[in-house]
Amino acid sequence: MAKMQEDVISQSSYMFYVCAGLLVARDRASRGNGEILSRFSLTEALCLGAGLAVSGLCYYMYRKKKKTADEIECDNASHINIDGNLKDTLEVTPGARLQYAVVEGVVEPVGEPLRSQCHEDIVGVVHKVEVTEPRLGLSSLYSALFKSHQQVTSVPFVLRGSDGTAVQVHCPLKASGLNMEMLYKRFLQVSHGFSVLGWYFSGVKSYSRLETEEMLRVGTRVTGVGQLTLDPDGTLNLRPPSDGSKYFLSMADYDTLRKQYSAATKAWKRFAVIFALAGAAALYLHGKLR
């Protein structure tokens, strides 16, 4: 059924443009100008190209989001509680692993946690500092540029269940969906002074700066979706799936995460159809007005 819906969207986009082109050709022939044009005008080509490009981009995003949503909602994604029964479950599972599992637990560092640069009393396990500088490029045309400096660090941590059972989290920086808590955000207006002279030599002028600090704090409840394994020493691990499926760490619960990707899939699907229709309509109307 899902594959059929994808084919319908693709075929519909193509048919919209074919029908619009046929209608334009019919109108031209009915005007009796005695001449059949063998090619589109520049305006029609632009309408067709722009519509196809935007619709194609939306369709690509739809396919990408749908693949992720299907992985999250698949029957193989077992929702497992982090408790004393988890080790027993994995011991009787072939390979002592679940290829795609969903677990929820509280973040706890293994060793010394990271400390916020702006709030010394706040500690966490993943820390991100970013400085973004919008710039103005001087060339034949003015162009907006963005220069970003980003530093992300992490320390080993576990997701701990209600009874104290812990799951070691591996490769957190490779996970999708990890929107951390914003601890600090400041927008600065750059004062140039004599540095404006350098603009004429470098061709680039910075006019503002945005500084942000984010952190996955200790004590935050996190949902992890990935491969769950049991080591011979009894350590439980959550890591990226070996089959290439999406790896998630999210501050949202599993149901919210699933709904977010489902909603995004539907939105991109609508955009793909809307822009296909818009491009076809623009092409048809331009042909009618000629």
PDB file of C-alpha atoms in Angstrom:
ATOM      1  CA  MET A   1       0.000   0.000   0.000  1.00  0.00           C
ATOM      2  CA  ALA A   2       2.800   2.439   0.901  1.00  0.00           C
ATOM      3  CA  LYS A   3       4.624   1.678  -2.341  1.00  0.00           C
ATOM      4  CA  MET A   4       1.407   2.214  -4.286  1.00  0.00           C
ATOM      5  CA  GLN A   5       0.926   5.655  -2.711  1.00  0.00           C
ATOM      6  CA  GLU A   6       4.474   6.665  -3.665  1.00  0.00           C
ATOM      7  CA  ASP A   7       3.902   5.572  -7.273  1.00  0.00           C
ATOM      8  CA  VAL A   8       0.642   7.521  -7.384  1.00  0.00           C
ATOM      9  CA  ILE A   9       2.423  10.721  -6.348  1.00  0.00           C
ATOM     10  CA  SER A  10       5.193  10.232  -8.906  1.00  0.00           C
ATOM     11  CA  GLN A  11       2.797   9.378 -11.742  1.00  0.00           C
ATOM     12  CA  SER A  12       0.433  12.209 -10.803  1.00  0.00           C
ATOM     13  CA  SER A  13       3.234  14.794 -10.932  1.00  0.00           C
ATOM     14  CA  TYR A  14       4.227  13.551 -14.380  1.00  0.00           C
ATOM     15  CA  MET A  15       0.659  13.478 -15.698  1.00  0.00           C
ATOM     16  CA  PHE A  16      -0.030  17.022 -14.471  1.00  0.00           C
ATOM     17  CA  TYR A  17       2.750  18.372 -16.659  1.00  0.00           C
ATOM     18  CA  VAL A  18       1.848  16.197 -19.645  1.00  0.00           C
ATOM     19  CA  CYS A  19      -1.796  17.308 -19.529  1.00  0.00           C
ATOM     20  CA  ALA A  20      -0.820  20.949 -19.148  1.00  0.00           C
ATOM     21  CA  GLY A  21       1.529  20.690 -22.117  1.00  0.00           C
ATOM     22  CA  LEU A  22      -1.165  19.079 -24.268  1.00  0.00           C
ATOM     23  CA  LEU A  23      -3.673  21.792 -23.376  1.00  0.00           C
ATOM     24  CA  VAL A  24      -1.194  24.516 -24.281  1.00  0.00           C
ATOM     25  CA  ALA A  25      -0.454  22.828 -27.612  1.00  0.00           C
ATOM     26  CA  ARG A  26      -4.174  22.483 -28.361  1.00  0.00           C
ATOM     27  CA  ASP A  27      -4.789  26.169 -27.669  1.00  0.00           C
ATOM     28  CA  ARG A  28      -1.987  27.182 -29.980  1.00  0.00           C
ATOM     29  CA  ALA A  29      -3.311  24.982 -32.759  1.00  0.00           C
ATOM     30  CA  SER A  30      -6.843  26.327 -32.330  1.00  0.00           C
ATOM     31  CA  ARG A  31      -5.643  29.887 -32.849  1.00  0.00           C
ATOM     32  CA  GLY A  32      -4.928  29.062 -36.451  1.00  0.00           C
ATOM     33  CA  ASN A  33      -1.540  30.672 -36.615  1.00  0.00           C
ATOM     34  CA  GLY A  34      -0.586  28.044 -39.175  1.00  0.00           C
ATOM     35  CA  GLU A  35       2.536  27.156 -37.316  1.00  0.00           C
ATOM     36  CA  ILE A  36       3.247  24.422 -34.778  1.00  0.00           C
ATOM     37  CA  LEU A  37       5.987  25.378 -32.391  1.00  0.00           C
ATOM     38  CA  SER A  38       8.388  22.558 -31.765  1.00  0.00           C
ATOM     39  CA  ARG A  39       9.614  23.824 -28.438  1.00  0.00           C
ATOM     40  CA  PHE A  40       8.532  25.703 -25.327  1.00  0.00           C
ATOM     41  CA  SER A  41       9.186  29.386 -24.889  1.00  0.00           C
ATOM     42  CA  LEU A  42      11.725  30.470 -22.277  1.00  0.00           C
ATOM     43  CA  THR A  43       8.983  31.385 -19.789  1.00  0.00           C
ATOM     44  CA  GLU A  44       7.260  28.026 -20.190  1.00  0.00           C
ATOM     45  CA  ALA A  45      10.561  26.214 -19.794  1.00  0.00           C
ATOM     46  CA  LEU A  46      11.220  28.136 -16.587  1.00  0.00           C
ATOM     47  CA  CYS A  47       7.739  27.301 -15.243  1.00  0.00           C
ATOM     48  CA  LEU A  48       8.228  23.645 -16.073  1.00  0.00           C
ATOM     49  CA  GLY A  49      11.759  23.476 -14.678  1.00  0.00           C
ATOM     50  CA  ALA A  50      10.951  25.337 -11.458  1.00  0.00           C
ATOM     51  CA  GLY A  51       7.862  23.231 -10.819  1.00  0.00           C
ATOM     52  CA  LEU A  52       9.711  19.986 -11.443  1.00  0.00           C
ATOM     53  CA  ALA A  53      12.671  21.042  -9.291  1.00  0.00           C
ATOM     54  CA  VAL A  54      10.614  22.082  -6.261  1.00  0.00           C
ATOM     55  CA  SER A  55       8.216  19.157  -6.560  1.00  0.00           C
ATOM     56  CA  GLY A  56      11.154  16.769  -6.948  1.00  0.00           C
ATOM     57  CA  LEU A  57      12.850  18.174  -3.858  1.00  0.00           C
ATOM     58  CA  CYS A  58       9.647  17.812  -1.829  1.00  0.00           C
ATOM     59  CA  TYR A  59       9.204  14.262  -3.103  1.00  0.00           C
ATOM     60  CA  TYR A  60      12.785  13.420  -2.103  1.00  0.00           C
ATOM     61  CA  MET A  61      12.170  14.764   1.412  1.00  0.00           C
ATOM     62  CA  TYR A  62       8.894  12.831   1.557  1.00  0.00           C
ATOM     63  CA  ARG A  63      10.669   9.568   0.695  1.00  0.00           C
ATOM     64  CA  LYS A  64      13.416  10.281   3.243  1.00  0.00           C
ATOM     65  CA  LYS A  65      10.990  11.094   6.075  1.00  0.00           C
ATOM     66  CA  LYS A  66       8.756   8.163   5.170  1.00  0.00           C
ATOM     67  CA  LYS A  67      11.671   5.734   5.356  1.00  0.00           C
ATOM     68  CA  THR A  68      12.521   7.019   8.826  1.00  0.00           C
ATOM     69  CA  ALA A  69       8.878   6.918   9.964  1.00  0.00           C
ATOM     70  CA  ASP A  70       8.525   3.340   8.691  1.00  0.00           C
ATOM     71  CA  GLU A  71      11.636   2.297  10.617  1.00  0.00           C
ATOM     72  CA  ILE A  72      10.309   3.821  13.845  1.00  0.00           C
ATOM     73  CA  GLU A  73       6.839   2.321  13.426  1.00  0.00           C
ATOM     74  CA  CYS A  74       7.949  -1.096  12.171  1.00  0.00           C
ATOM     75  CA  ASP A  75       6.875  -4.173  14.108  1.00  0.00           C
ATOM     76  CA  ASN A  76      10.543  -5.112  14.632  1.00  0.00           C
ATOM     77  CA  ALA A  77      11.101  -2.063  16.865  1.00  0.00           C
ATOM     78  CA  SER A  78      10.490  -3.748  20.215  1.00  0.00           C
ATOM     79  CA  HIS A  79       9.598  -1.392  23.080  1.00  0.00           C
ATOM     80  CA  ILE A  80      11.697  -2.701  25.973  1.00  0.00           C
ATOM     81  CA  ASN A  81      11.639  -1.630  29.615  1.00  0.00           C
ATOM     82  CA  ILE A  82      15.008  -1.023  31.273  1.00  0.00           C
ATOM     83  CA  ASP A  83      14.648  -3.288  34.285  1.00  0.00           C
ATOM     84  CA  GLY A  84      15.949  -6.485  35.798  1.00  0.00           C
ATOM     85  CA  ASN A  85      14.224  -8.625  33.147  1.00  0.00           C
ATOM     86  CA  LEU A  86      16.138  -7.028  30.251  1.00  0.00           C
ATOM     87  CA  LYS A  87      19.250  -9.189  30.648  1.00  0.00           C
ATOM     88  CA  ASP A  88      17.129 -12.334  30.856  1.00  0.00           C
ATOM     89  CA  THR A  89      15.360 -11.342  27.632  1.00  0.00           C
ATOM     90  CA  LEU A  90      18.628 -10.810  25.740  1.00  0.00           C
ATOM     91  CA  GLU A  91      20.220 -14.006  27.081  1.00  0.00           C
ATOM     92  CA  VAL A  92      17.570 -16.110  25.319  1.00  0.00           C
ATOM     93  CA  THR A  93      17.655 -13.961  22.152  1.00  0.00           C
ATOM     94  CA  PRO A  94      19.851 -15.225  19.257  1.00  0.00           C
ATOM     95  CA  GLY A  95      23.159 -13.379  19.347  1.00  0.00           C
ATOM     96  CA  ALA A  96      22.166 -11.758  22.656  1.00  0.00           C
ATOM     97  CA  ARG A  97      20.886  -8.743  20.781  1.00  0.00           C
ATOM     98  CA  LEU A  98      17.775  -7.008  19.478  1.00  0.00           C
ATOM     99  CA  GLN A  99      18.460  -5.424  16.090  1.00  0.00           C
ATOM    100  CA  TYR A 100      16.004  -2.556  16.618  1.00  0.00           C
ATOM    101  CA  ALA A 101      14.690  -1.727  20.065  1.00  0.00           C
ATOM    102  CA  VAL A 102      13.165   1.243  21.871  1.00  0.00           C
ATOM    103  CA  VAL A 103      14.281   2.015  25.421  1.00  0.00           C
ATOM    104  CA  GLU A 104      13.622   4.930  27.755  1.00  0.00           C
ATOM    105  CA  GLY A 105      15.707   5.916  30.739  1.00  0.00           C
ATOM    106  CA  VAL A 106      17.270   8.717  32.752  1.00  0.00           C
ATOM    107  CA  VAL A 107      20.654  10.107  31.684  1.00  0.00           C
ATOM    108  CA  GLU A 108      23.483   9.385  34.113  1.00  0.00           C
ATOM    109  CA  PRO A 109      27.210   9.951  33.422  1.00  0.00           C
ATOM    110  CA  VAL A 110      29.858   7.262  33.693  1.00  0.00           C
ATOM    111  CA  GLY A 111      32.533   9.195  35.522  1.00  0.00           C
ATOM    112  CA  GLU A 112      32.924  12.981  35.527  1.00  0.00           C
ATOM    113  CA  PRO A 113      30.166  14.912  33.674  1.00  0.00           C
ATOM    114  CA  LEU A 114      30.600  17.990  31.484  1.00  0.00           C
ATOM    115  CA  ARG A 115      29.977  21.405  33.012  1.00  0.00           C
ATOM    116  CA  SER A 116      28.227  24.357  31.383  1.00  0.00           C
ATOM    117  CA  GLN A 117      30.420  27.330  30.482  1.00  0.00           C
ATOM    118  CA  CYS A 118      27.682  29.825  31.362  1.00  0.00           C
ATOM    119  CA  HIS A 119      26.028  28.056  34.310  1.00  0.00           C
ATOM    120  CA  GLU A 120      28.594  26.283  36.465  1.00  0.00           C
ATOM    121  CA  ASP A 121      25.933  24.482  38.477  1.00  0.00           C
ATOM    122  CA  ILE A 122      24.554  22.687  35.389  1.00  0.00           C
ATOM    123  CA  VAL A 123      26.175  19.403  34.300  1.00  0.00           C
ATOM    124  CA  GLY A 124      25.496  17.096  31.383  1.00  0.00           C
ATOM    125  CA  VAL A 125      26.864  14.403  29.086  1.00  0.00           C
ATOM    126  CA  VAL A 126      26.679  16.078  25.652  1.00  0.00           C
ATOM    127  CA  HIS A 127      27.701  19.722  25.277  1.00  0.00           C
ATOM    128  CA  LYS A 128      27.432  21.928  22.182  1.00  0.00           C
ATOM    129  CA  VAL A 129      28.731  25.475  21.752  1.00  0.00           C
ATOM    130  CA  GLU A 130      28.107  27.272  18.459  1.00  0.00           C
ATOM    131  CA  VAL A 131      29.004  30.731  17.170  1.00  0.00           C
ATOM    132  CA  THR A 132      27.287  31.820  13.947  1.00  0.00           C
ATOM    133  CA  GLU A 133      28.352  34.961  12.094  1.00  0.00           C
ATOM    134  CA  PRO A 134      26.095  36.219   9.290  1.00  0.00           C
ATOM    135  CA  ARG A 135      28.354  38.004   6.792  1.00  0.00           C
ATOM    136  CA  LEU A 136      27.928  40.271   3.805  1.00  0.00           C
ATOM    137  CA  GLY A 137      29.986  39.341   0.761  1.00  0.00           C
ATOM    138  CA  LEU A 138      31.125  42.117  -1.577  1.00  0.00           C
ATOM    139  CA  SER A 139      31.266  41.012  -5.182  1.00  0.00           C
ATOM    140  CA  SER A 140      29.500  41.878  -8.401  1.00  0.00           C
ATOM    141  CA  LEU A 141      26.359  41.145  -6.395  1.00  0.00           C
ATOM    142  CA  TYR A 142      25.901  41.357  -2.632  1.00  0.00           C
ATOM    143  CA  SER A 143      25.491  37.956  -1.078  1.00  0.00           C
ATOM    144  CA  ALA A 144      24.686  36.787   2.435  1.00  0.00           C
ATOM    145  CA  LEU A 145      27.151  34.334   3.931  1.00  0.00           C
ATOM    146  CA  PHE A 146      27.166  32.387   7.186  1.00  0.00           C
ATOM    147  CA  LYS A 147      30.280  31.318   9.051  1.00  0.00           C
ATOM    148  CA  SER A 148      29.695  28.874  11.882  1.00  0.00           C
ATOM    149  CA  HIS A 149      32.079  27.613  14.562  1.00  0.00           C
ATOM    150  CA  GLN A 150      30.742  24.545  16.366  1.00  0.00           C
ATOM    151  CA  GLN A 151      32.219  22.457  19.159  1.00  0.00           C
ATOM    152  CA  VAL A 152      30.465  19.309  20.381  1.00  0.00           C
ATOM    153  CA  THR A 153      31.828  17.147  23.191  1.00  0.00           C
ATOM    154  CA  SER A 154      30.442  14.149  25.034  1.00  0.00           C
ATOM    155  CA  VAL A 155      31.325  11.814  27.881  1.00  0.00           C
ATOM    156  CA  PRO A 156      30.242   8.170  28.388  1.00  0.00           C
ATOM    157  CA  PHE A 157      26.768   7.852  29.865  1.00  0.00           C
ATOM    158  CA  VAL A 158      23.991   5.379  30.522  1.00  0.00           C
ATOM    159  CA  LEU A 159      20.204   5.351  30.468  1.00  0.00           C
ATOM    160  CA  ARG A 160      19.090   4.132  33.879  1.00  0.00           C
ATOM    161  CA  GLY A 161      15.772   2.431  34.552  1.00  0.00           C
ATOM    162  CA  SER A 162      13.538   2.759  37.597  1.00  0.00           C
ATOM    163  CA  ASP A 163      15.134  -0.235  39.362  1.00  0.00           C
ATOM    164  CA  GLY A 164      18.733   0.852  38.721  1.00  0.00           C
ATOM    165  CA  THR A 165      19.375  -1.221  35.589  1.00  0.00           C
ATOM    166  CA  ALA A 166      21.615   0.724  33.186  1.00  0.00           C
ATOM    167  CA  VAL A 167      22.118   0.661  29.402  1.00  0.00           C
ATOM    168  CA  GLN A 168      25.412   2.069  28.084  1.00  0.00           C
ATOM    169  CA  VAL A 169      24.848   4.520  25.193  1.00  0.00           C
ATOM    170  CA  HIS A 170      27.385   4.386  22.354  1.00  0.00           C
ATOM    171  CA  CYS A 171      28.061   6.964  19.609  1.00  0.00           C
ATOM    172  CA  PRO A 172      25.540   9.586  20.812  1.00  0.00           C
ATOM    173  CA  LEU A 173      26.834  12.137  18.290  1.00  0.00           C
ATOM    174  CA  LYS A 174      25.768   9.833  15.428  1.00  0.00           C
ATOM    175  CA  ALA A 175      22.156   9.749  16.624  1.00  0.00           C
ATOM    176  CA  SER A 176      19.323  11.702  15.007  1.00  0.00           C
ATOM    177  CA  GLY A 177      16.702  13.684  16.890  1.00  0.00           C
ATOM    178  CA  LEU A 178      18.930  14.819  19.756  1.00  0.00           C
ATOM    179  CA  ASN A 179      17.568  18.328  20.330  1.00  0.00           C
ATOM    180  CA  MET A 180      19.259  19.400  23.535  1.00  0.00           C
ATOM    181  CA  GLU A 181      18.239  22.000  26.085  1.00  0.00           C
ATOM    182  CA  MET A 182      19.242  25.574  25.241  1.00  0.00           C
ATOM    183  CA  LEU A 183      21.223  27.004  28.175  1.00  0.00           C
ATOM    184  CA  TYR A 184      22.488  30.235  26.670  1.00  0.00           C
ATOM    185  CA  LYS A 185      21.683  32.384  23.632  1.00  0.00           C
ATOM    186  CA  ARG A 186      23.061  35.841  22.893  1.00  0.00           C
ATOM    187  CA  PHE A 187      22.939  38.011  19.772  1.00  0.00           C
ATOM    188  CA  LEU A 188      25.741  40.564  19.436  1.00  0.00           C
ATOM    189  CA  GLN A 189      25.916  43.482  17.031  1.00  0.00           C
ATOM    190  CA  VAL A 190      29.476  43.776  15.728  1.00  0.00           C
ATOM    191  CA  SER A 191      31.137  47.194  16.035  1.00  0.00           C
ATOM    192  CA  HIS A 192      33.478  47.701  13.083  1.00  0.00           C
ATOM    193  CA  GLY A 193      35.530  50.856  13.621  1.00  0.00           C
ATOM    194  CA  PHE A 194      38.732  50.715  11.565  1.00  0.00           C
ATOM    195  CA  SER A 195      38.054  47.059  10.743  1.00  0.00           C
ATOM    196  CA  VAL A 196      35.708  48.279   8.027  1.00  0.00           C
ATOM    197  CA  LEU A 197      38.835  48.992   5.965  1.00  0.00           C
ATOM    198  CA  GLY A 198      39.582  45.279   5.966  1.00  0.00           C
ATOM    199  CA  TRP A 199      36.217  44.654   4.369  1.00  0.00           C
ATOM    200  CA  TYR A 200      37.338  46.310   1.163  1.00  0.00           C
ATOM    201  CA  PHE A 201      40.367  44.028   0.970  1.00  0.00           C
ATOM    202  CA  SER A 202      38.768  40.750   2.072  1.00  0.00           C
ATOM    203  CA  GLY A 203      35.378  41.342   0.442  1.00  0.00           C
ATOM    204  CA  VAL A 204      33.551  40.011   3.523  1.00  0.00           C
ATOM    205  CA  LYS A 205      31.962  42.007   6.332  1.00  0.00           C
ATOM    206  CA  SER A 206      30.659  40.555   9.625  1.00  0.00           C
ATOM    207  CA  TYR A 207      27.752  42.533  11.053  1.00  0.00           C
ATOM    208  CA  SER A 208      26.471  40.316  13.883  1.00  0.00           C
ATOM    209  CA  ARG A 209      27.193  37.197  15.903  1.00  0.00           C
ATOM    210  CA  LEU A 210      24.936  34.595  17.522  1.00  0.00           C
ATOM    211  CA  GLU A 211      26.324  32.575  20.432  1.00  0.00           C
ATOM    212  CA  THR A 212      24.473  29.510  21.747  1.00  0.00           C
ATOM    213  CA  GLU A 213      25.135  26.771  24.282  1.00  0.00           C
ATOM    214  CA  GLU A 214      23.158  23.516  24.433  1.00  0.00           C
ATOM    215  CA  MET A 215      23.462  20.516  26.722  1.00  0.00           C
ATOM    216  CA  LEU A 216      21.952  17.105  27.353  1.00  0.00           C
ATOM    217  CA  ARG A 217      21.662  17.439  31.103  1.00  0.00           C
ATOM    218  CA  VAL A 218      22.128  14.763  33.717  1.00  0.00           C
ATOM    219  CA  GLY A 219      18.725  13.550  34.909  1.00  0.00           C
ATOM    220  CA  THR A 220      16.980  14.122  31.565  1.00  0.00           C
ATOM    221  CA  ARG A 221      14.676  11.340  30.419  1.00  0.00           C
ATOM    222  CA  VAL A 222      15.735  10.160  26.959  1.00  0.00           C
ATOM    223  CA  THR A 223      14.270   7.750  24.414  1.00  0.00           C
ATOM    224  CA  GLY A 224      16.797   5.652  22.517  1.00  0.00           C
ATOM    225  CA  VAL A 225      16.052   3.662  19.352  1.00  0.00           C
ATOM    226  CA  GLY A 226      18.797   1.382  18.073  1.00  0.00           C
ATOM    227  CA  GLN A 227      20.528  -1.966  18.465  1.00  0.00           C
ATOM    228  CA  LEU A 228      20.402  -3.395  21.982  1.00  0.00           C
ATOM    229  CA  THR A 229      23.078  -5.929  22.940  1.00  0.00           C
ATOM    230  CA  LEU A 230      24.321  -7.845  25.972  1.00  0.00           C
ATOM    231  CA  ASP A 231      28.085  -8.260  26.420  1.00  0.00           C
ATOM    232  CA  PRO A 232      29.582 -11.409  28.014  1.00  0.00           C
ATOM    233  CA  ASP A 233      30.409  -9.358  31.124  1.00  0.00           C
ATOM    234  CA  GLY A 234      26.716  -8.489  31.525  1.00  0.00           C
ATOM    235  CA  THR A 235      26.903  -4.910  30.190  1.00  0.00           C
ATOM    236  CA  LEU A 236      23.830  -3.701  28.297  1.00  0.00           C
ATOM    237  CA  ASN A 237      24.546  -1.514  25.264  1.00  0.00           C
ATOM    238  CA  LEU A 238      22.587   0.715  22.902  1.00  0.00           C
ATOM    239  CA  ARG A 239      24.387   1.531  19.634  1.00  0.00           C
ATOM    240  CA  PRO A 240      23.703   2.343  15.955  1.00  0.00           C
ATOM    241  CA  PRO A 241      22.008  -0.618  14.197  1.00  0.00           C
ATOM    242  CA  SER A 242      24.407  -2.749  12.144  1.00  0.00           C
ATOM    243  CA  ASP A 243      21.903  -2.963   9.264  1.00  0.00           C
ATOM    244  CA  GLY A 244      21.993   0.801   8.624  1.00  0.00           C
ATOM    245  CA  SER A 245      18.635   1.621  10.212  1.00  0.00           C
ATOM    246  CA  LYS A 246      18.211   5.041  11.781  1.00  0.00           C
ATOM    247  CA  TYR A 247      19.675   5.565  15.238  1.00  0.00           C
ATOM    248  CA  PHE A 248      17.736   7.896  17.562  1.00  0.00           C
ATOM    249  CA  LEU A 249      18.251   9.664  20.841  1.00  0.00           C
ATOM    250  CA  SER A 250      15.441  12.044  21.737  1.00  0.00           C
ATOM    251  CA  MET A 251      14.149  13.968  24.724  1.00  0.00           C
ATOM    252  CA  ALA A 252      10.626  13.185  23.456  1.00  0.00           C
ATOM    253  CA  ASP A 253       8.891   9.945  24.365  1.00  0.00           C
ATOM    254  CA  TYR A 254       8.434   7.202  21.781  1.00  0.00           C
ATOM    255  CA  ASP A 255       4.838   8.083  20.851  1.00  0.00           C
ATOM    256  CA  THR A 256       5.718  11.764  20.361  1.00  0.00           C
ATOM    257  CA  LEU A 257       8.762  10.856  18.250  1.00  0.00           C
ATOM    258  CA  ARG A 258       6.660   8.598  16.051  1.00  0.00           C
ATOM    259  CA  LYS A 259       3.960  11.250  15.584  1.00  0.00           C
ATOM    260  CA  GLN A 260       6.535  13.916  14.697  1.00  0.00           C
ATOM    261  CA  TYR A 261       7.976  11.892  11.828  1.00  0.00           C
ATOM    262  CA  SER A 262       4.540  10.777  10.670  1.00  0.00           C
ATOM    263  CA  ALA A 263       3.378  14.417  10.515  1.00  0.00           C
ATOM    264  CA  ALA A 264       6.544  15.458   8.661  1.00  0.00           C
ATOM    265  CA  THR A 265       5.983  12.677   6.116  1.00  0.00           C
ATOM    266  CA  LYS A 266       2.430  13.824   5.398  1.00  0.00           C
ATOM    267  CA  ALA A 267       3.520  17.475   5.112  1.00  0.00           C
ATOM    268  CA  TRP A 268       6.215  16.769   2.499  1.00  0.00           C
ATOM    269  CA  LYS A 269       3.780  14.555   0.600  1.00  0.00           C
ATOM    270  CA  ARG A 270       1.301  17.445   0.386  1.00  0.00           C
ATOM    271  CA  PHE A 271       4.038  19.869  -0.684  1.00  0.00           C
ATOM    272  CA  ALA A 272       5.106  17.534  -3.502  1.00  0.00           C
ATOM    273  CA  VAL A 273       1.572  17.409  -4.914  1.00  0.00           C
ATOM    274  CA  ILE A 274       0.898  21.141  -4.389  1.00  0.00           C
ATOM    275  CA  PHE A 275       4.042  22.285  -6.221  1.00  0.00           C
ATOM    276  CA  ALA A 276       3.406  19.802  -9.030  1.00  0.00           C
ATOM    277  CA  LEU A 277      -0.083  21.270  -9.467  1.00  0.00           C
ATOM    278  CA  ALA A 278       1.222  24.832  -9.188  1.00  0.00           C
ATOM    279  CA  GLY A 279       3.854  24.270 -11.861  1.00  0.00           C
ATOM    280  CA  ALA A 280       1.334  22.656 -14.196  1.00  0.00           C
ATOM    281  CA  ALA A 281      -1.173  25.477 -13.613  1.00  0.00           C
ATOM    282  CA  ALA A 282       1.449  28.160 -14.292  1.00  0.00           C
ATOM    283  CA  LEU A 283       2.463  26.413 -17.494  1.00  0.00           C
ATOM    284  CA  TYR A 284      -1.136  26.098 -18.665  1.00  0.00           C
ATOM    285  CA  LEU A 285      -2.120  29.681 -17.799  1.00  0.00           C
ATOM    286  CA  HIS A 286       0.922  31.102 -19.563  1.00  0.00           C
ATOM    287  CA  GLY A 287       0.007  29.145 -22.666  1.00  0.00           C
ATOM    288  CA  LYS A 288      -3.583  30.424 -22.504  1.00  0.00           C
ATOM    289  CA  LEU A 289      -2.471  34.052 -22.247  1.00  0.00           C
ATOM    290  CA  ARG A 290      -0.083  33.955 -25.192  1.00  0.00           C
TER     291      ARG A 290
END
